[in-house]
Coordinates of C-alpha atoms in Angstrom, one line a residue:
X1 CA -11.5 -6.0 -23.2
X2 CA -9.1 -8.5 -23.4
X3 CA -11.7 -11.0 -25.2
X4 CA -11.5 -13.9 -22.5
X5 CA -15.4 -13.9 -21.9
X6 CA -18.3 -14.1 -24.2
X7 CA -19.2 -10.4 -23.7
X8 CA -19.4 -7.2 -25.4
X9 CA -19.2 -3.1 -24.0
X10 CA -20.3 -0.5 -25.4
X11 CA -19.8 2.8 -24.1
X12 CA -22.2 5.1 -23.2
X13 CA -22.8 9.1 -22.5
X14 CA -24.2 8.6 -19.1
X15 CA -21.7 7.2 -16.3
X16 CA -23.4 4.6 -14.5
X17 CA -23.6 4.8 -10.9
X18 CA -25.2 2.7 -8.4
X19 CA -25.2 0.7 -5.4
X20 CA -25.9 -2.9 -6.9
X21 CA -26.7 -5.9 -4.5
X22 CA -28.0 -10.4 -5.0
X23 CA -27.0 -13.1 -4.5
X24 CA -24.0 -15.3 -5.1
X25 CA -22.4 -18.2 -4.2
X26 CA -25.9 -18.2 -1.8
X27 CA -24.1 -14.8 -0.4
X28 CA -25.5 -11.6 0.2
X29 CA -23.4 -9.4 -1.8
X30 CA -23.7 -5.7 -2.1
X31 CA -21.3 -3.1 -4.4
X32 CA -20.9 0.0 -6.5
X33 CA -20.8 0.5 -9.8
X34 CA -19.0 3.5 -11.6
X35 CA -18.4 3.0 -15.2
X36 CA -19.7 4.5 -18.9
X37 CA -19.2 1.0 -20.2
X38 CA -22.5 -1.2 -20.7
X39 CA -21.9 -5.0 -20.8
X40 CA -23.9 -7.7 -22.3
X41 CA -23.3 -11.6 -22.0
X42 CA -23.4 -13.6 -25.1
X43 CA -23.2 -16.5 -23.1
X44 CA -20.9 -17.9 -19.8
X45 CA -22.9 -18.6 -16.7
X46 CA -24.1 -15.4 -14.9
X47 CA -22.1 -13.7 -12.3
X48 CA -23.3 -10.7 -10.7
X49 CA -24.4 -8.9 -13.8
X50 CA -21.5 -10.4 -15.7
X51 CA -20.1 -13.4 -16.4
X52 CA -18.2 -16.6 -16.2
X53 CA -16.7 -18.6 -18.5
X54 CA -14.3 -21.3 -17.3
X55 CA -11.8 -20.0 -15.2
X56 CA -12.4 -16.0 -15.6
X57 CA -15.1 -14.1 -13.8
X58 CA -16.1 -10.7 -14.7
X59 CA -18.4 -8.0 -13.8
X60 CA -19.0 -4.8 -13.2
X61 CA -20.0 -4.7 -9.4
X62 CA -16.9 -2.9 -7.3
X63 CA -16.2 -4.3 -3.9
X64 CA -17.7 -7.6 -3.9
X65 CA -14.8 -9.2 -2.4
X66 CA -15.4 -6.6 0.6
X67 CA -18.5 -9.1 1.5
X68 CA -16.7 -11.8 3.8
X69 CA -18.8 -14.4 3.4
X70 CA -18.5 -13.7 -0.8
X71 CA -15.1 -13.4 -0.8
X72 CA -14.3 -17.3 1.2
X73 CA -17.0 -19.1 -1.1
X74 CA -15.3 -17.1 -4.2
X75 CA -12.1 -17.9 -3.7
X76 CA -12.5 -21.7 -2.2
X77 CA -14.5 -21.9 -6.1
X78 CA -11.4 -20.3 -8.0
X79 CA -8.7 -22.5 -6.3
X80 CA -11.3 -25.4 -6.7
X81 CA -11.0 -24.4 -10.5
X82 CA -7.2 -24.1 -10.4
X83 CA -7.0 -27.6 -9.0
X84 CA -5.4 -26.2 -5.5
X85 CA -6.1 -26.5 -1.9
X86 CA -7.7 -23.4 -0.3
X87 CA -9.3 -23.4 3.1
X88 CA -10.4 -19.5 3.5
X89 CA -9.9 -17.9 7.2
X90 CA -13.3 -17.9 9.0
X91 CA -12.4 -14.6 11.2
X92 CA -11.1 -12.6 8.9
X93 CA -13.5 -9.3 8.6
X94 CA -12.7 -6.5 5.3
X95 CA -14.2 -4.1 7.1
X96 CA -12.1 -4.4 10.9
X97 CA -9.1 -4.7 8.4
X98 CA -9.6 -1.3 6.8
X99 CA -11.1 0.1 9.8
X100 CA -7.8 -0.9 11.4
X101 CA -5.3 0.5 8.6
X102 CA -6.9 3.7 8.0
X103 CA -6.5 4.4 11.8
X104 CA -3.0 3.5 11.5
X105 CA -2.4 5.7 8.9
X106 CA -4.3 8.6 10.4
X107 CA -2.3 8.0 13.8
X108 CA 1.0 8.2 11.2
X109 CA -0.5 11.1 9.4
X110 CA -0.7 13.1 13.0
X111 CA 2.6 11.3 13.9
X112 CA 4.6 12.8 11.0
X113 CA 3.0 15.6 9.3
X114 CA 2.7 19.1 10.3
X115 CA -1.3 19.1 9.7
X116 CA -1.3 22.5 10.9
X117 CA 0.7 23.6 7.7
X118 CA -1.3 20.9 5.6
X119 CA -4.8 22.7 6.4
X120 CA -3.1 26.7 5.7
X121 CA -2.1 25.1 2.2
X122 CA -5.7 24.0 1.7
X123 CA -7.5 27.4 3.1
X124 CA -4.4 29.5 1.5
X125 CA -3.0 28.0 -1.3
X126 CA 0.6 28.2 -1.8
X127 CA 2.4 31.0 0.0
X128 CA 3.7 33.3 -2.6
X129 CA 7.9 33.3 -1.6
X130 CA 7.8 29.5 -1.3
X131 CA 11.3 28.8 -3.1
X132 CA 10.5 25.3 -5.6
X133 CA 14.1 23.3 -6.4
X134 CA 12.6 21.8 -10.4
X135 CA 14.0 18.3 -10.8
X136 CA 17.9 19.0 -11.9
X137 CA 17.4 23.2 -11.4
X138 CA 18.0 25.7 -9.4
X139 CA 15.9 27.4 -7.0
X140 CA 13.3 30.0 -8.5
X141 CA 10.4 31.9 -7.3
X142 CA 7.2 29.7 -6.9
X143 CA 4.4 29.8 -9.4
X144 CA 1.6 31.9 -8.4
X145 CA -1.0 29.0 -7.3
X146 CA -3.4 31.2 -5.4
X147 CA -6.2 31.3 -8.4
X148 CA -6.1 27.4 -8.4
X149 CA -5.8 26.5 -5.0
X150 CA -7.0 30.2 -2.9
X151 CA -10.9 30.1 -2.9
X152 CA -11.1 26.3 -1.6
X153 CA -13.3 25.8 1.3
X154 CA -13.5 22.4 3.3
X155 CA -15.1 21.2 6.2
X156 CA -13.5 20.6 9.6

């Protein structure tokens, strides 16, 4: 990496995947890991199966900060470390948030899109006498897409 902890990665054959979950900041935190790198601490303080090491934090563990309680102890500890104020929202909740935005872009998605087409492109591929405009051209026949995109099924 960029060298800023006392760490090392190796990569390895086998992608790592996994659910992790402890305890930090006396928080419940849970995760996800995906990565092929395999990280090991020469030193720092422990943080969820990383490290610290003054002022940078690293680990492995995706979506920590999605754990509310986490994310306000976290952050009041980095902006104690920076030297600045920080008083975290007590209400705010990751999940409503994204709960919230993924509707609103599903309601936009309806709002705005011909999903009807959207699905035939999915079951059909690209309809053979679609005209395509390159960047800078003129129009031309499309490609023929229907190998890539003709056999895909999805669930509805």
């Amino acid at each position: 990496g960029l060298g800023l902890l006392p760490a090392t990665v190796e990569f390895a054959a086998e992608k790592t995947l996994g659910r992790p979950s402890g305890v930090a900041y006396g928080c419940r935190v849970e995760a996800y890991e995906i990565h092929h790198g395999v990280v090991t601490a020469h030193g720092g303080e422990p943080f969820l199966d990383g490290c610290r090491s003054g002022s940078v934090w690293g680990t492995t563990w995706h979506g920590a900060l999605e754990n509310d309680d986490f994310r306000r102890a976290f952050l009041a500890d980095v902006a104690a470390v920076s030297g600045r104020d920080f008083v975290p929202a007590p209400d705010v909740s990751f999940a409503a948030l994204r709960q919230e935005r993924l509707d609103a872009l599903g309601d936009m998605v309806e709002r705005h899109l011909d999903t009807g087409a959207l699905l035939r492109l999915l079951d059909g591929g690209v309809p053979r006498d679609l005209p395509v405009l390159p960047p800078g051209g003129s129009l031309r026949e499309a490609p023929d897409f229907s190998q890539n995109f003709g056999q895909r099924k999805h669930g509805r």
